[in-house]
Coordinates of C-alpha atoms and ligand atoms in Angstrom, one line a residue:
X1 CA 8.0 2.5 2.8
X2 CA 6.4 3.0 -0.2
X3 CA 9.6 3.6 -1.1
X4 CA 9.1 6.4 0.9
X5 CA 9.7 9.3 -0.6
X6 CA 8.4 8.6 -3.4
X7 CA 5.9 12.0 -3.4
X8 CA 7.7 15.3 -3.8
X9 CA 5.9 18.4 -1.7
X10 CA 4.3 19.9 -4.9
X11 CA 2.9 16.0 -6.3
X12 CA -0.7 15.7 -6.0
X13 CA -1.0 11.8 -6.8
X14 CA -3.4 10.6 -4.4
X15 CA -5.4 7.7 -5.2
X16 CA -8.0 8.1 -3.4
X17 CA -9.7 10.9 -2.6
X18 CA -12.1 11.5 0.4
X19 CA -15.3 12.7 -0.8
X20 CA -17.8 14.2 2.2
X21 CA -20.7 14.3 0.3
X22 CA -24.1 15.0 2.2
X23 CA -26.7 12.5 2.0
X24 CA -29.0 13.5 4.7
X25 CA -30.2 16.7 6.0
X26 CA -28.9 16.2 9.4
X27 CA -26.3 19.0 10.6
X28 CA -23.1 16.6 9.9
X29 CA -20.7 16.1 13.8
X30 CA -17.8 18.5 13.4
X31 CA -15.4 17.4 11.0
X32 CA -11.8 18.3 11.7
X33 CA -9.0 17.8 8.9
X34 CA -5.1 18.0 8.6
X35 CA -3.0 17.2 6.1
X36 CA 0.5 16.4 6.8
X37 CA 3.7 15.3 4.6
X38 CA 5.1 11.8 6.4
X39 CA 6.8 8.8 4.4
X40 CA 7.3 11.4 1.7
X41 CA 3.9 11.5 0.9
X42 CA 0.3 13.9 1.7
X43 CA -1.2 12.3 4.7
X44 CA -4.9 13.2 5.2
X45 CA -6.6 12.9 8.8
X46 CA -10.1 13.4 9.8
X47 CA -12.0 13.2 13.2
X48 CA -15.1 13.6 13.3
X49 CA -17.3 14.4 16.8
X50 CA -14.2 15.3 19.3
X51 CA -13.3 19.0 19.7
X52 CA -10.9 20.1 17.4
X53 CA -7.9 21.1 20.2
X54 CA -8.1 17.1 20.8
X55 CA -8.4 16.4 17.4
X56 CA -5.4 18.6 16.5
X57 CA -3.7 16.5 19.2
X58 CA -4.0 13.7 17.5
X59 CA -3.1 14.7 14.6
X60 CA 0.5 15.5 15.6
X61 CA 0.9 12.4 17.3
X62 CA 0.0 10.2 14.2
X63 CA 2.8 12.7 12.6
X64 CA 5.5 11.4 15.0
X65 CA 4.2 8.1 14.1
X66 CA 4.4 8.4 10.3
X67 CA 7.9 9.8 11.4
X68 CA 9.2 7.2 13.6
X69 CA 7.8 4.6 11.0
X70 CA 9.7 6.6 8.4
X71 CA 13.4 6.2 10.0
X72 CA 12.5 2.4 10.7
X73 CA 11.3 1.1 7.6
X74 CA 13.2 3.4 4.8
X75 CA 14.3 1.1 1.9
X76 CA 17.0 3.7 1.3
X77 CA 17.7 6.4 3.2
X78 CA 19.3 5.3 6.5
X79 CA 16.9 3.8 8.8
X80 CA 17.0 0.4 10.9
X81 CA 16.0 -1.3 8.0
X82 CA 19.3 -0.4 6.1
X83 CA 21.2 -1.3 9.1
X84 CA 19.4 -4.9 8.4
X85 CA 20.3 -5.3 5.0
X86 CA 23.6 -4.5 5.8
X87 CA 24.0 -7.5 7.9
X88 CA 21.7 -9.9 6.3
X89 CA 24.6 -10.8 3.8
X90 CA 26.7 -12.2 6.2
X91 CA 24.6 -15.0 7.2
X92 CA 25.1 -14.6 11.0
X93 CA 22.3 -14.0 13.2
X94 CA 22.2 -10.5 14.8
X95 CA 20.2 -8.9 17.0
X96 CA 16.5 -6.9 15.6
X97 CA 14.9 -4.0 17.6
X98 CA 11.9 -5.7 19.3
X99 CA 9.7 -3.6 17.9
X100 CA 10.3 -4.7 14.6
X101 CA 9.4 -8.0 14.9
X102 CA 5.8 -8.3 14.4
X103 CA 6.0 -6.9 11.1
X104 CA 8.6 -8.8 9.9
X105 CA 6.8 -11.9 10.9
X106 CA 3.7 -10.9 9.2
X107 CA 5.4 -10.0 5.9
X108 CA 6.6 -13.4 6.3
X109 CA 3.2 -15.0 6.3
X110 CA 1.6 -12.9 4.0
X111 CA 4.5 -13.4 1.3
X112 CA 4.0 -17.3 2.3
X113 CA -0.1 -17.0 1.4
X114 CA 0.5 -14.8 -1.4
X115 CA 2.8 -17.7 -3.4
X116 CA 5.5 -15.1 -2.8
X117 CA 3.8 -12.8 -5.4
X118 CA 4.5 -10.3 -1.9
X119 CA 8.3 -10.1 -1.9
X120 CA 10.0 -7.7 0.4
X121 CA 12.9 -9.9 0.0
X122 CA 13.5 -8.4 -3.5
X123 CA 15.2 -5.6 -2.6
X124 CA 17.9 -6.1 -4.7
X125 CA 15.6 -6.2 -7.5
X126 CA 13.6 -3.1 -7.1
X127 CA 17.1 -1.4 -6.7
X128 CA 18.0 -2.7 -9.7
X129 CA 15.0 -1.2 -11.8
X130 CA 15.7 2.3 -10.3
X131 CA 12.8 2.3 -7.8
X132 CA 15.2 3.2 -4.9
X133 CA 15.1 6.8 -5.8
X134 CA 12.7 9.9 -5.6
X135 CA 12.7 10.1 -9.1
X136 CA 12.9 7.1 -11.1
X137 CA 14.1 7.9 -14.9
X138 CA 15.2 4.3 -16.1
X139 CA 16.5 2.9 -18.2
X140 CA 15.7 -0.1 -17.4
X141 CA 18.0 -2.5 -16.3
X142 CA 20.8 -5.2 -18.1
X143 CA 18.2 -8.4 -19.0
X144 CA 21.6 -10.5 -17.7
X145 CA 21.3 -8.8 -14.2
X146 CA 17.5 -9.0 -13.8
X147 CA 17.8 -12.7 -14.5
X148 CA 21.1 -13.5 -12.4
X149 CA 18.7 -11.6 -9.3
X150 CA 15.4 -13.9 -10.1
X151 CA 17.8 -16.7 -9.9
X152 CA 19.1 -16.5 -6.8
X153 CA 15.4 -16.9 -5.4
X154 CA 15.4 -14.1 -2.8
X155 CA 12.2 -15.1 -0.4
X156 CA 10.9 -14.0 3.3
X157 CA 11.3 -17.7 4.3
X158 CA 14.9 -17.3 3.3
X159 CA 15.2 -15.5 7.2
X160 CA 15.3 -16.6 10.2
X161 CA 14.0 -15.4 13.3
X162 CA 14.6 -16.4 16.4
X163 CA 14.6 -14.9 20.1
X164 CA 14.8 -11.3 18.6
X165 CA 17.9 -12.5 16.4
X166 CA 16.9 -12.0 12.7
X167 CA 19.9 -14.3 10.2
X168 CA 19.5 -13.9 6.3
X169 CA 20.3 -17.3 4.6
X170 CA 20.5 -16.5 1.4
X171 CA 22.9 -13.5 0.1
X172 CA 20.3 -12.1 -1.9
X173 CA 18.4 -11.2 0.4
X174 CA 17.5 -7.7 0.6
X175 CA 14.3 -5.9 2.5
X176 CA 12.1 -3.5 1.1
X177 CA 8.9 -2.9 2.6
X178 CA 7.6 -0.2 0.2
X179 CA 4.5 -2.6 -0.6
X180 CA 3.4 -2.4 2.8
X181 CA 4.7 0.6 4.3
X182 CA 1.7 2.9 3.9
X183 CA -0.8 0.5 5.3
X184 CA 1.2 -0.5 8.3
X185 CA 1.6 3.6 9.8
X186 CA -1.9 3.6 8.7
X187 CA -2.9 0.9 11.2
X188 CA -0.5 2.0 13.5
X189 CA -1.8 5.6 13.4
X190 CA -5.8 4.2 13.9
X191 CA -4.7 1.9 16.8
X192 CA -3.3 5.4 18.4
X193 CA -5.7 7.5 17.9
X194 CA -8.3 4.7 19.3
X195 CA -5.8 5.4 22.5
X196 CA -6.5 8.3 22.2
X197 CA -10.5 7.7 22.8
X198 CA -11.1 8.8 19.1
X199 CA -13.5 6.5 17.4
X200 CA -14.7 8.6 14.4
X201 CA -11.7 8.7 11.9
X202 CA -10.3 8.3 8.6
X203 CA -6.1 8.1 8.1
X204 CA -5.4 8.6 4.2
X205 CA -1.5 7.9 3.3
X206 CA -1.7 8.9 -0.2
X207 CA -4.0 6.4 -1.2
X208 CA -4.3 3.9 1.6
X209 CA -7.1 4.5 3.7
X210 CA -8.5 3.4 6.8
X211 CA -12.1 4.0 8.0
X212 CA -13.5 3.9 11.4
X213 CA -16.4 4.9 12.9
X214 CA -19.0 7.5 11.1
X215 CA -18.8 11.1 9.8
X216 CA -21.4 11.9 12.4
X217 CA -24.7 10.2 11.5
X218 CA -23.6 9.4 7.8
X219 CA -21.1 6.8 6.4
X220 CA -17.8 8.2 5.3
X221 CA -17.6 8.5 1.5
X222 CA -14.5 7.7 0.0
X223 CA -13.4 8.2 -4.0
X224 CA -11.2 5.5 -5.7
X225 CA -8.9 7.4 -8.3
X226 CA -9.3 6.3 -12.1
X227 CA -6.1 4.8 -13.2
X228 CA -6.3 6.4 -16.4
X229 CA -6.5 10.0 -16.0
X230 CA -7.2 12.0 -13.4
X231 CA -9.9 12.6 -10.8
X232 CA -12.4 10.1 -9.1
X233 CA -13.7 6.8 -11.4
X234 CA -16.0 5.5 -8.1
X235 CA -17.2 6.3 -4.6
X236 CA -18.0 4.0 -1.7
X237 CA -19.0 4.4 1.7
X238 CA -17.6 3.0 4.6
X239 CA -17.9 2.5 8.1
X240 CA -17.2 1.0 10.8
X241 CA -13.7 -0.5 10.9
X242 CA -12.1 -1.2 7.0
X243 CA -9.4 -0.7 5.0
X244 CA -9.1 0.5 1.3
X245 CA -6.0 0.4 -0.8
X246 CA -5.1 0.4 -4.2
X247 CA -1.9 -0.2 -6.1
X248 CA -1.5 1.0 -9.3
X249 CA 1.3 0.7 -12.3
X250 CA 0.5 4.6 -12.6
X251 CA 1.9 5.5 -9.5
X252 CA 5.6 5.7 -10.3
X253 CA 6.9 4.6 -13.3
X254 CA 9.8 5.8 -15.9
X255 CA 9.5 5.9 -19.4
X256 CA 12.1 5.1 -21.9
X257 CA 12.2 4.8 -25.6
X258 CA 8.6 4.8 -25.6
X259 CA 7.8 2.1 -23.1
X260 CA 6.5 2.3 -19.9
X261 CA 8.1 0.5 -17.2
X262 CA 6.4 0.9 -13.5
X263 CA 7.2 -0.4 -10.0
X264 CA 5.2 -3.3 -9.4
X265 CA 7.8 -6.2 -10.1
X266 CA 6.7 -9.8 -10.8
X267 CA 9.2 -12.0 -8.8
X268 CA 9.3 -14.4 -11.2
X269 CA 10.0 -12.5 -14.2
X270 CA 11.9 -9.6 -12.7
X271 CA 9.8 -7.1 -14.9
X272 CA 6.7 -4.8 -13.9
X273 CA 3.5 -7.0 -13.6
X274 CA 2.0 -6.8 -16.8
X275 CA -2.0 -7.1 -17.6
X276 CA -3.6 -5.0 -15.0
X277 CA -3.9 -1.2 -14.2
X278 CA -4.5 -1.1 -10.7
X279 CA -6.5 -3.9 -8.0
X280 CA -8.1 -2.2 -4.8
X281 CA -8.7 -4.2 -2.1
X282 CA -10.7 -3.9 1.0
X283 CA -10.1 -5.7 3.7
X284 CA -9.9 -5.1 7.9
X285 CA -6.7 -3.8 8.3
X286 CA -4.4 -2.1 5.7
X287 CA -1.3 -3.7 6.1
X288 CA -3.1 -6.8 4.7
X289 CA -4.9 -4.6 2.4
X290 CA -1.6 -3.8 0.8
X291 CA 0.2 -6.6 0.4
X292 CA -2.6 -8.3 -1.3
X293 CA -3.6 -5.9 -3.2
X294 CA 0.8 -5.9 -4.3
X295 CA 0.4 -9.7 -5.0
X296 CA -2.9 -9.3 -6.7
X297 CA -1.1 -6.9 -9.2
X298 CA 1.3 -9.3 -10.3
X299 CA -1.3 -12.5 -10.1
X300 CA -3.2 -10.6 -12.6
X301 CA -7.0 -11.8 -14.1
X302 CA -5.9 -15.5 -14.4
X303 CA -4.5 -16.1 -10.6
X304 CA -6.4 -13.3 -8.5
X305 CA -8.9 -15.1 -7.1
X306 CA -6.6 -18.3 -5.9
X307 CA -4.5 -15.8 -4.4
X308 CA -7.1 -13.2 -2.5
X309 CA -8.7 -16.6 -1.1
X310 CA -4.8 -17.3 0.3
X311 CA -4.6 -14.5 1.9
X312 CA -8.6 -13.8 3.4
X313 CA -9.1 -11.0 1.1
X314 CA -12.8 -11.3 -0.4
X315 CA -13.3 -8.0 -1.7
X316 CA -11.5 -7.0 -5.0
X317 CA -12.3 -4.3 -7.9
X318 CA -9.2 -5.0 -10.7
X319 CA -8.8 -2.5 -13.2
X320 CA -7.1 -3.9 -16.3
X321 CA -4.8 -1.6 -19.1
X322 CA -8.0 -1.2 -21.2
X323 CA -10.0 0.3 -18.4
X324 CA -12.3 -3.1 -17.9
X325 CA -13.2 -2.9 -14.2
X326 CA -13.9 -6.5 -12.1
X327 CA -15.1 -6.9 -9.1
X328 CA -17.1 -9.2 -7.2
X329 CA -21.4 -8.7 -7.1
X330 CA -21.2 -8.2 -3.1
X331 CA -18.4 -4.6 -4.2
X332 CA -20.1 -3.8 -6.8
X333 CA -23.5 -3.3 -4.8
X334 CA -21.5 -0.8 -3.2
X335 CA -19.8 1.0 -5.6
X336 CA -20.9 4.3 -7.5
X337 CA -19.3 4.6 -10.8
X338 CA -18.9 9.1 -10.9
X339 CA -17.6 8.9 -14.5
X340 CA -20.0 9.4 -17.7
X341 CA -20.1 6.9 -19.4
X342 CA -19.4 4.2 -17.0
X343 CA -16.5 1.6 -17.2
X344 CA -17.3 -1.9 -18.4
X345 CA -17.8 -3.6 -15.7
X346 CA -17.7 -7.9 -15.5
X347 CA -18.9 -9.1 -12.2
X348 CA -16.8 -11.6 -10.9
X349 CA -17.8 -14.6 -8.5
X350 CA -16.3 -14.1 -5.0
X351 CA -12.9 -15.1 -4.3
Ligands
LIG401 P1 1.4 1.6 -5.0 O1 2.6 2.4 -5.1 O2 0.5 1.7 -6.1 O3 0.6 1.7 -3.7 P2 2.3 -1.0 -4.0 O4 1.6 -1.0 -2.7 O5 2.1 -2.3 -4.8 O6 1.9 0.1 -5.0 O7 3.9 -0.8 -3.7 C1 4.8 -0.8 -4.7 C2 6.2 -0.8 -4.0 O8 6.4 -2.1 -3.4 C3 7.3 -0.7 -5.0 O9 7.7 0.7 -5.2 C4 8.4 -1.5 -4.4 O10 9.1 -0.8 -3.5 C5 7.7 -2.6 -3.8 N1 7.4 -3.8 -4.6 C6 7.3 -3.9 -6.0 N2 6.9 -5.1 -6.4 C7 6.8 -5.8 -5.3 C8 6.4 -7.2 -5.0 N3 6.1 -8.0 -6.0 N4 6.4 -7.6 -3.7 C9 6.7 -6.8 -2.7 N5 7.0 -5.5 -2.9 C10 7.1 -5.0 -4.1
LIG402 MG1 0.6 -2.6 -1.7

């Protein structure tokens, strides 16, 4: 999802990096890691207090996971959800795989909260910019075919779904789940490996990161990439059971006669969100991580908050193009700045 593939092998373009610094003298719980390449993108797992054979169990089971979720959900390379576009068009109701339901649903109501900010229904539209490719080189699109798309309104209320029959009433209509892709196997693979008795965890897709239990007796430490150049800008711990997830104009983009043109695409424009750098949101799950942190993008510093509150996010750090970090005094309390000299920072009233 993520447009899947959107990593080659050799890219290193994580956003966030897991950082296992020591912060007490206590001999930390065995920490097992793996990496693995799923959705076309580095995958990091850790498990922390089970031996490592079950561990490395798990580990391969999340894999088939990432892999299953892969040929479901791929915006463009044959998968179940190219069959679906293929038949939305029509405008007769056909039959969905059962098991695809609840996340179609809940794209539904998180593109309904988010003002439709969230639109998987814009398909069309990111195919048009290029984004349904490995490598995206531009140029950009005819301004006459970006506005003909924005005008025919494609929107998740525009389906209908009924007793596992899924109709498209509106032409335009074309799914692409690449906003949400990377949290959803990342929820998926924590609900498994809690099947699988394992409580102490992280699942990283390239970015989108899901926390539960503790490294041993220590909170895990995770790094939140700087949008403007590489390596770590914060760290935070976390425990328990959250979610962090960032979206960022950096992480694919084309360039063409000097401009840059990135991914994130305002629906009601039909050009890349412009304004801020990157929004990370933590929240519960990922899924809902992701696509608010996706509308956030595009609300930008004027309609963030009005948004976030819409869709029962509360914790926010926004990044805008001239580095200005914001975030709410309850994050900020937990964030630790590991650049020299530190961002400016305005502290924001909650959502
Ligand atoms: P990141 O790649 O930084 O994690 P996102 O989670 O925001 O970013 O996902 C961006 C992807 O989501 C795009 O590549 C595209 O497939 C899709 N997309 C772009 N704009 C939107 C939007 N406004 N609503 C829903 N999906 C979008
Ligand atoms: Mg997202």
């Amino acid at each position: 999802m993520h447009d899947f593939p959107r990593y080659s092998l050799l890219a290193t373009r994580y956003c966030l990096i897991l950082l296992f610094t020591t912060v007490s003298c206590s001999k930390p719980d065995p920490l097992y890691q793996e990496q693995i390449l799923a959705l076309g993108a580095l995958v990091d797992i850790s498990i922390s207090g089970v031996e490592p054979e079950r561990a490395q169990q798990a580990a391969s089971a999340i894999a088939q996971d990432f892999n299953r979720i892969h040929r479901t959900w791929h915006a463009w390379q044959e998968s179940e959800l190219t069959r679906i576009n293929a038949q939305l068009p029509g405008g007769a109701p056909f039959p969905v795989q059962a098991d695809l339901i609840p996340l179609l649903t809940r794209a539904q109501e998180l593109s309904r909260q988010s003002e439709g900010l969230f639109n998987p229904a814009m398909g069309k539209l990111i195919g048009l910019w290029g984004f349904h490719s490995d490598e995206p080189r531009g140029p950009p699109p005819d301004p006459g075919a970006i506005a003909a798309l924005v005008a025919q309104r494609p929107a998740m209320n525009d389906l209908r779904l009924e007793n596992s029959l899924l109709q498209g009433r509106n032409p335009a209509v074309q799914l692409d789940f690449g906003a949400i892709g990377q949290g959803y196997a990342v929820d998926t693979a924590i609900a498994h490996l809690r099947r699988l008795g394992i409580e102490n965890a992280i699942v990283n897709a390239s970015g989108d990161i899901r926390v539960i239990g503790k490294h041993g007796a220590r909170p895990w430490r995770i790094g939140i990439r700087n949008p403007r150049g590489p390596g770590i800008l914060a760290s935070i711990e976390m425990q328990g059971d959250e979610s962090i997830v960032t979206s960022g104009t950096y992480e694919r983009f084309f360039e063409h006669q000097g401009r840059r043109y990135h991914h994130i695409i305002d629906p009601r424009s039909g050009y890349p969100a412009r304004g801020l750098a990157s929004v990370t949101v933590l929240h519960g799950d990922a899924v809902t991580a992701d696509a608010a942190s996706t509308a956030l993008l595009v609300a930008g510093l004027k309609d963030w908050k009005r948004v976030a509150r819409a869709m029962g996010v509360k914790q926010v750090m926004l990044i805008d193009e001239q580095g200005k970090v914001y975030m709410d005094a309850a994050l900020a309390r937990r964030v630790y700045f590991e650049i020299t000299p530190a961002p400016d920072v305005e502290i924001t009233g909650s959502p």
